[in-house]
mmCIF file of C-alpha atoms in Angstrom:
data_model
loop_
_atom_site.group_PDB
_atom_site.id
_atom_site.type_symbol
_atom_site.label_atom_id
_atom_site.label_comp_id
_atom_site.label_asym_id
_atom_site.label_seq_id
_atom_site.Cartn_x
_atom_site.Cartn_y
_atom_site.Cartn_z
ATOM 1 C CA UNK A 1 10.336 -10.986 20.915
ATOM 2 C CA UNK A 2 8.668 -12.561 17.875
ATOM 3 C CA UNK A 3 11.003 -13.134 14.947
ATOM 4 C CA UNK A 4 9.070 -13.305 11.655
ATOM 5 C CA UNK A 5 9.603 -16.081 9.121
ATOM 6 C CA UNK A 6 8.723 -13.932 6.119
ATOM 7 C CA UNK A 7 8.443 -10.186 5.493
ATOM 8 C CA UNK A 8 7.531 -8.347 2.280
ATOM 9 C CA UNK A 9 9.086 -4.928 1.744
ATOM 10 C CA UNK A 10 7.564 -2.736 -0.992
ATOM 11 C CA UNK A 11 9.696 0.307 -1.766
ATOM 12 C CA UNK A 12 11.070 1.575 -5.057
ATOM 13 C CA UNK A 13 14.037 3.469 -3.584
ATOM 14 C CA UNK A 14 16.919 0.947 -3.777
ATOM 15 C CA UNK A 15 19.259 2.872 -1.453
ATOM 16 C CA UNK A 16 16.683 3.138 1.313
ATOM 17 C CA UNK A 17 15.422 -0.406 0.815
ATOM 18 C CA UNK A 18 18.890 -1.939 0.863
ATOM 19 C CA UNK A 19 19.995 0.111 3.870
ATOM 20 C CA UNK A 20 16.894 -0.928 5.782
ATOM 21 C CA UNK A 21 17.252 -4.571 4.753
ATOM 22 C CA UNK A 22 20.918 -4.767 5.723
ATOM 23 C CA UNK A 23 20.122 -3.373 9.148
ATOM 24 C CA UNK A 24 17.112 -5.598 9.808
ATOM 25 C CA UNK A 25 18.825 -8.726 8.483
ATOM 26 C CA UNK A 26 21.469 -8.336 11.180
ATOM 27 C CA UNK A 27 18.762 -8.733 13.831
ATOM 28 C CA UNK A 28 16.417 -11.057 11.938
ATOM 29 C CA UNK A 29 18.836 -13.523 10.389
ATOM 30 C CA UNK A 30 16.326 -16.319 9.825
ATOM 31 C CA UNK A 31 13.710 -14.062 8.172
ATOM 32 C CA UNK A 32 13.009 -14.425 4.455
ATOM 33 C CA UNK A 33 12.729 -11.001 2.806
ATOM 34 C CA UNK A 34 10.611 -10.564 -0.331
ATOM 35 C CA UNK A 35 11.189 -7.308 -2.227
ATOM 36 C CA UNK A 36 8.745 -5.425 -4.461
ATOM 37 C CA UNK A 37 9.332 -2.179 -6.339
ATOM 38 C CA UNK A 38 5.934 -1.600 -7.977
ATOM 39 C CA UNK A 39 2.262 -2.309 -7.285
ATOM 40 C CA UNK A 40 2.355 -5.177 -9.801
ATOM 41 C CA UNK A 41 5.434 -6.657 -8.078
ATOM 42 C CA UNK A 42 3.655 -6.325 -4.744
ATOM 43 C CA UNK A 43 0.517 -8.070 -5.959
ATOM 44 C CA UNK A 44 2.612 -10.941 -7.299
ATOM 45 C CA UNK A 45 4.494 -11.180 -3.994
ATOM 46 C CA UNK A 46 1.280 -11.138 -1.952
ATOM 47 C CA UNK A 47 -0.305 -13.874 -4.038
ATOM 48 C CA UNK A 48 2.804 -16.047 -3.749
ATOM 49 C CA UNK A 49 3.432 -15.361 -0.052
ATOM 50 C CA UNK A 50 0.055 -15.113 1.641
ATOM 51 C CA UNK A 51 1.668 -16.544 4.770
ATOM 52 C CA UNK A 52 3.891 -13.477 5.179
ATOM 53 C CA UNK A 53 4.097 -12.155 8.735
ATOM 54 C CA UNK A 54 4.358 -8.492 7.755
ATOM 55 C CA UNK A 55 4.283 -6.018 4.869
ATOM 56 C CA UNK A 56 6.436 -2.886 4.975
ATOM 57 C CA UNK A 57 4.753 -0.559 2.478
ATOM 58 C CA UNK A 58 5.867 2.692 0.874
ATOM 59 C CA UNK A 59 2.685 4.503 -0.201
ATOM 60 C CA UNK A 60 4.416 5.990 -3.242
ATOM 61 C CA UNK A 61 5.652 2.917 -5.110
ATOM 62 C CA UNK A 62 5.037 3.100 -8.906
ATOM 63 C CA UNK A 63 1.452 2.251 -9.786
ATOM 64 C CA UNK A 64 0.129 3.313 -6.391
ATOM 65 C CA UNK A 65 -2.500 5.968 -5.920
ATOM 66 C CA UNK A 66 -2.130 7.301 -2.417
ATOM 67 C CA UNK A 67 -3.855 5.134 0.155
ATOM 68 C CA UNK A 68 -5.534 2.861 -2.375
ATOM 69 C CA UNK A 69 -2.813 0.201 -2.245
ATOM 70 C CA UNK A 70 -3.065 0.038 1.541
ATOM 71 C CA UNK A 71 -6.855 -0.260 1.352
ATOM 72 C CA UNK A 72 -6.631 -2.964 -1.301
ATOM 73 C CA UNK A 73 -4.092 -5.014 0.668
ATOM 74 C CA UNK A 74 -6.103 -4.793 3.903
ATOM 75 C CA UNK A 75 -9.245 -5.902 2.078
ATOM 76 C CA UNK A 76 -7.764 -8.863 0.213
ATOM 77 C CA UNK A 77 -4.949 -9.930 2.546
ATOM 78 C CA UNK A 78 -6.340 -9.118 6.004
ATOM 79 C CA UNK A 79 -4.105 -11.732 7.602
ATOM 80 C CA UNK A 80 -0.972 -9.706 6.796
ATOM 81 C CA UNK A 81 -0.387 -6.668 9.043
ATOM 82 C CA UNK A 82 0.848 -3.602 7.184
ATOM 83 C CA UNK A 83 3.355 -1.034 8.412
ATOM 84 C CA UNK A 84 3.540 2.065 6.239
ATOM 85 C CA UNK A 85 7.106 3.327 5.780
ATOM 86 C CA UNK A 86 6.862 6.754 4.204
ATOM 87 C CA UNK A 87 8.663 9.987 3.437
ATOM 88 C CA UNK A 88 5.405 11.721 4.317
ATOM 89 C CA UNK A 89 5.128 12.266 8.066
ATOM 90 C CA UNK A 90 2.456 14.915 8.518
ATOM 91 C CA UNK A 91 -0.385 14.198 10.936
ATOM 92 C CA UNK A 92 -3.061 13.927 8.241
ATOM 93 C CA UNK A 93 -1.160 11.250 6.311
ATOM 94 C CA UNK A 94 -0.484 9.208 9.447
ATOM 95 C CA UNK A 95 -4.117 9.557 10.562
ATOM 96 C CA UNK A 96 -5.413 8.401 7.182
ATOM 97 C CA UNK A 97 -3.060 5.441 7.069
ATOM 98 C CA UNK A 98 -4.185 4.262 10.493
ATOM 99 C CA UNK A 99 -7.859 4.790 9.579
ATOM 100 C CA UNK A 100 -7.403 2.658 6.485
ATOM 101 C CA UNK A 101 -6.005 -0.288 8.390
ATOM 102 C CA UNK A 102 -2.262 0.157 8.879
ATOM 103 C CA UNK A 103 -0.874 -1.422 12.034
ATOM 104 C CA UNK A 104 1.960 1.069 12.159
ATOM 105 C CA UNK A 105 3.425 4.134 10.498
ATOM 106 C CA UNK A 106 7.194 4.650 10.321
ATOM 107 C CA UNK A 107 8.507 7.920 8.831
ATOM 108 C CA UNK A 108 11.656 7.345 6.780
ATOM 109 C CA UNK A 109 13.443 9.798 9.067
ATOM 110 C CA UNK A 110 13.037 7.347 11.975
ATOM 111 C CA UNK A 111 16.249 5.985 13.489
ATOM 112 C CA UNK A 112 17.065 2.321 12.997
ATOM 113 C CA UNK A 113 16.473 1.283 16.609
ATOM 114 C CA UNK A 114 13.009 2.819 16.555
ATOM 115 C CA UNK A 115 12.212 1.094 13.260
ATOM 116 C CA UNK A 116 13.178 -2.234 14.764
ATOM 117 C CA UNK A 117 11.133 -1.489 17.907
ATOM 118 C CA UNK A 118 8.131 -0.515 15.774
ATOM 119 C CA UNK A 119 8.290 -3.758 13.796
ATOM 120 C CA UNK A 120 8.513 -5.775 16.999
ATOM 121 C CA UNK A 121 5.467 -4.034 18.469
ATOM 122 C CA UNK A 122 3.373 -4.663 15.367
ATOM 123 C CA UNK A 123 4.461 -8.308 15.204
ATOM 124 C CA UNK A 124 3.346 -8.591 18.827
ATOM 125 C CA UNK A 125 -0.110 -7.378 17.852
ATOM 126 C CA UNK A 126 0.308 -3.761 18.909
ATOM 127 C CA UNK A 127 -0.094 -0.479 17.046
ATOM 128 C CA UNK A 128 2.908 1.808 16.505
ATOM 129 C CA UNK A 129 3.050 5.468 15.495
ATOM 130 C CA UNK A 130 5.729 8.115 16.081
ATOM 131 C CA UNK A 131 5.833 9.559 19.600
ATOM 132 C CA UNK A 132 5.182 13.012 18.175
ATOM 133 C CA UNK A 133 1.941 11.870 16.551
ATOM 134 C CA UNK A 134 -1.343 12.726 18.224
ATOM 135 C CA UNK A 135 -4.434 11.664 16.334
ATOM 136 C CA UNK A 136 -7.251 14.165 16.106
ATOM 137 C CA UNK A 137 -10.717 13.605 14.642
ATOM 138 C CA UNK A 138 -10.976 14.547 10.969
ATOM 139 C CA UNK A 139 -14.103 16.241 9.711
ATOM 140 C CA UNK A 140 -13.687 15.208 6.076
ATOM 141 C CA UNK A 141 -13.421 11.436 6.569
ATOM 142 C CA UNK A 142 -13.109 9.533 3.289
ATOM 143 C CA UNK A 143 -14.194 6.204 4.727
ATOM 144 C CA UNK A 144 -17.063 5.910 2.232
ATOM 145 C CA UNK A 145 -14.675 6.235 -0.710
ATOM 146 C CA UNK A 146 -12.327 3.730 0.930
ATOM 147 C CA UNK A 147 -15.181 1.238 1.324
ATOM 148 C CA UNK A 148 -16.055 1.543 -2.358
ATOM 149 C CA UNK A 149 -12.441 0.912 -3.385
ATOM 150 C CA UNK A 150 -12.207 -2.002 -0.961
ATOM 151 C CA UNK A 151 -15.320 -3.597 -2.506
ATOM 152 C CA UNK A 152 -13.500 -4.161 -5.815
ATOM 153 C CA UNK A 153 -12.119 -7.593 -6.581
ATOM 154 C CA UNK A 154 -8.386 -7.890 -7.205
ATOM 155 C CA UNK A 155 -8.939 -8.022 -10.973
ATOM 156 C CA UNK A 156 -11.315 -5.046 -10.895
ATOM 157 C CA UNK A 157 -8.835 -3.034 -8.859
ATOM 158 C CA UNK A 158 -6.044 -3.860 -11.283
ATOM 159 C CA UNK A 159 -8.213 -2.759 -14.212
ATOM 160 C CA UNK A 160 -9.091 0.475 -12.403
ATOM 161 C CA UNK A 161 -5.381 1.232 -12.035
ATOM 162 C CA UNK A 162 -4.964 0.598 -15.752
ATOM 163 C CA UNK A 163 -7.821 3.012 -16.439
ATOM 164 C CA UNK A 164 -5.870 5.581 -14.435
ATOM 165 C CA UNK A 165 -2.868 4.960 -16.712
ATOM 166 C CA UNK A 166 -5.033 5.837 -19.709
ATOM 167 C CA UNK A 167 -4.973 2.369 -21.298
ATOM 168 C CA UNK A 168 -7.738 1.442 -23.725
ATOM 169 C CA UNK A 169 -9.949 -1.609 -23.217
ATOM 170 C CA UNK A 170 -8.150 -3.361 -26.085
ATOM 171 C CA UNK A 171 -4.747 -2.734 -24.465
ATOM 172 C CA UNK A 172 -5.951 -3.911 -21.064
ATOM 173 C CA UNK A 173 -7.468 -7.052 -22.567
ATOM 174 C CA UNK A 174 -4.161 -7.839 -24.269
ATOM 175 C CA UNK A 175 -2.123 -7.266 -21.115
ATOM 176 C CA UNK A 176 -4.456 -9.417 -18.997
ATOM 177 C CA UNK A 177 -4.930 -12.106 -21.679
ATOM 178 C CA UNK A 178 -8.722 -11.823 -21.690
ATOM 179 C CA UNK A 179 -11.292 -10.637 -24.216
ATOM 180 C CA UNK A 180 -12.293 -7.021 -24.661
ATOM 181 C CA UNK A 181 -15.844 -8.036 -23.718
ATOM 182 C CA UNK A 182 -14.533 -9.261 -20.380
ATOM 183 C CA UNK A 183 -12.903 -5.893 -19.735
ATOM 184 C CA UNK A 184 -16.160 -4.128 -20.569
ATOM 185 C CA UNK A 185 -18.009 -6.379 -18.128
ATOM 186 C CA UNK A 186 -15.462 -5.599 -15.425
ATOM 187 C CA UNK A 187 -15.756 -1.891 -16.227
ATOM 188 C CA UNK A 188 -19.524 -2.033 -15.756
ATOM 189 C CA UNK A 189 -19.052 -3.719 -12.374
ATOM 190 C CA UNK A 190 -16.417 -1.167 -11.351
ATOM 191 C CA UNK A 191 -18.682 1.751 -12.260
ATOM 192 C CA UNK A 192 -21.545 0.210 -10.280
ATOM 193 C CA UNK A 193 -19.443 -0.371 -7.168
ATOM 194 C CA UNK A 194 -17.918 3.103 -7.279
ATOM 195 C CA UNK A 195 -21.307 4.682 -8.070
ATOM 196 C CA UNK A 196 -20.000 6.416 -11.203
ATOM 197 C CA UNK A 197 -20.954 6.435 -14.879
ATOM 198 C CA UNK A 198 -17.672 6.310 -16.752
ATOM 199 C CA UNK A 199 -13.898 5.882 -16.646
ATOM 200 C CA UNK A 200 -13.182 9.513 -15.916
ATOM 201 C CA UNK A 201 -15.408 9.541 -12.859
ATOM 202 C CA UNK A 202 -13.919 6.220 -11.706
ATOM 203 C CA UNK A 203 -10.390 7.631 -11.877
ATOM 204 C CA UNK A 204 -11.549 10.729 -9.972
ATOM 205 C CA UNK A 205 -12.787 8.459 -7.178
ATOM 206 C CA UNK A 206 -9.453 6.642 -7.194
ATOM 207 C CA UNK A 207 -7.576 9.915 -6.948
ATOM 208 C CA UNK A 208 -9.632 11.106 -3.983
ATOM 209 C CA UNK A 209 -7.407 8.966 -1.804
ATOM 210 C CA UNK A 210 -4.145 10.328 -3.181
ATOM 211 C CA UNK A 211 -1.608 11.652 -0.712
ATOM 212 C CA UNK A 212 -1.734 15.334 0.074
ATOM 213 C CA UNK A 213 1.345 17.435 -0.460
ATOM 214 C CA UNK A 214 3.271 17.419 2.784
ATOM 215 C CA UNK A 215 6.708 17.808 4.190
ATOM 216 C CA UNK A 216 9.205 15.204 3.040
ATOM 217 C CA UNK A 217 11.872 13.880 5.306
ATOM 218 C CA UNK A 218 15.354 12.716 4.478
ATOM 219 C CA UNK A 219 15.582 9.034 3.676
ATOM 220 C CA UNK A 220 17.434 6.557 5.827
ATOM 221 C CA UNK A 221 21.128 6.375 5.051
ATOM 222 C CA UNK A 222 23.316 3.404 5.646
#
């Protein structure tokens, strides 16, 4: 059994996150746990801890747009395996997550022993999905959209997320401590990579990878 030195957990539900952490810490006492509650927190954690052994990722943390965070992490931090931990547990969501590079998918309804087993399998280089999951081919693959999103640099991706929030170029420039001209240059590059003409179309592309409405499960209780 491989015991990780460092694990990042990105989840904005404090009760679930703390319950999961308390349980895992009992079995992984030497592991350093880095917590993130938003996409910005996660990006900061990833930049500071690029030697992390694992990322446990909730697809719905604030600032996320469906599978885009997973795609971005796999593109820019390929050395860190990602296990999606989600309240969504329908087949389509699990299939998409695995297609976009997740090493595992743990529904939040999963019992603690299975969560621990899943983490161990992924740390050992294996893939883990729920026993009830059977992957079927999807006719409407969005791999082309995923590739376009993945082609963005970290700064371009961050700016795209800010476009989605409705921020103006002037506001984005202020927040990122750069000139408005720099933001416009990034915008031009983003539009080119996404094969769109304007902000609205860029945000539409971003939203194409949003999660579908599915059945939610109860969250883990302590």
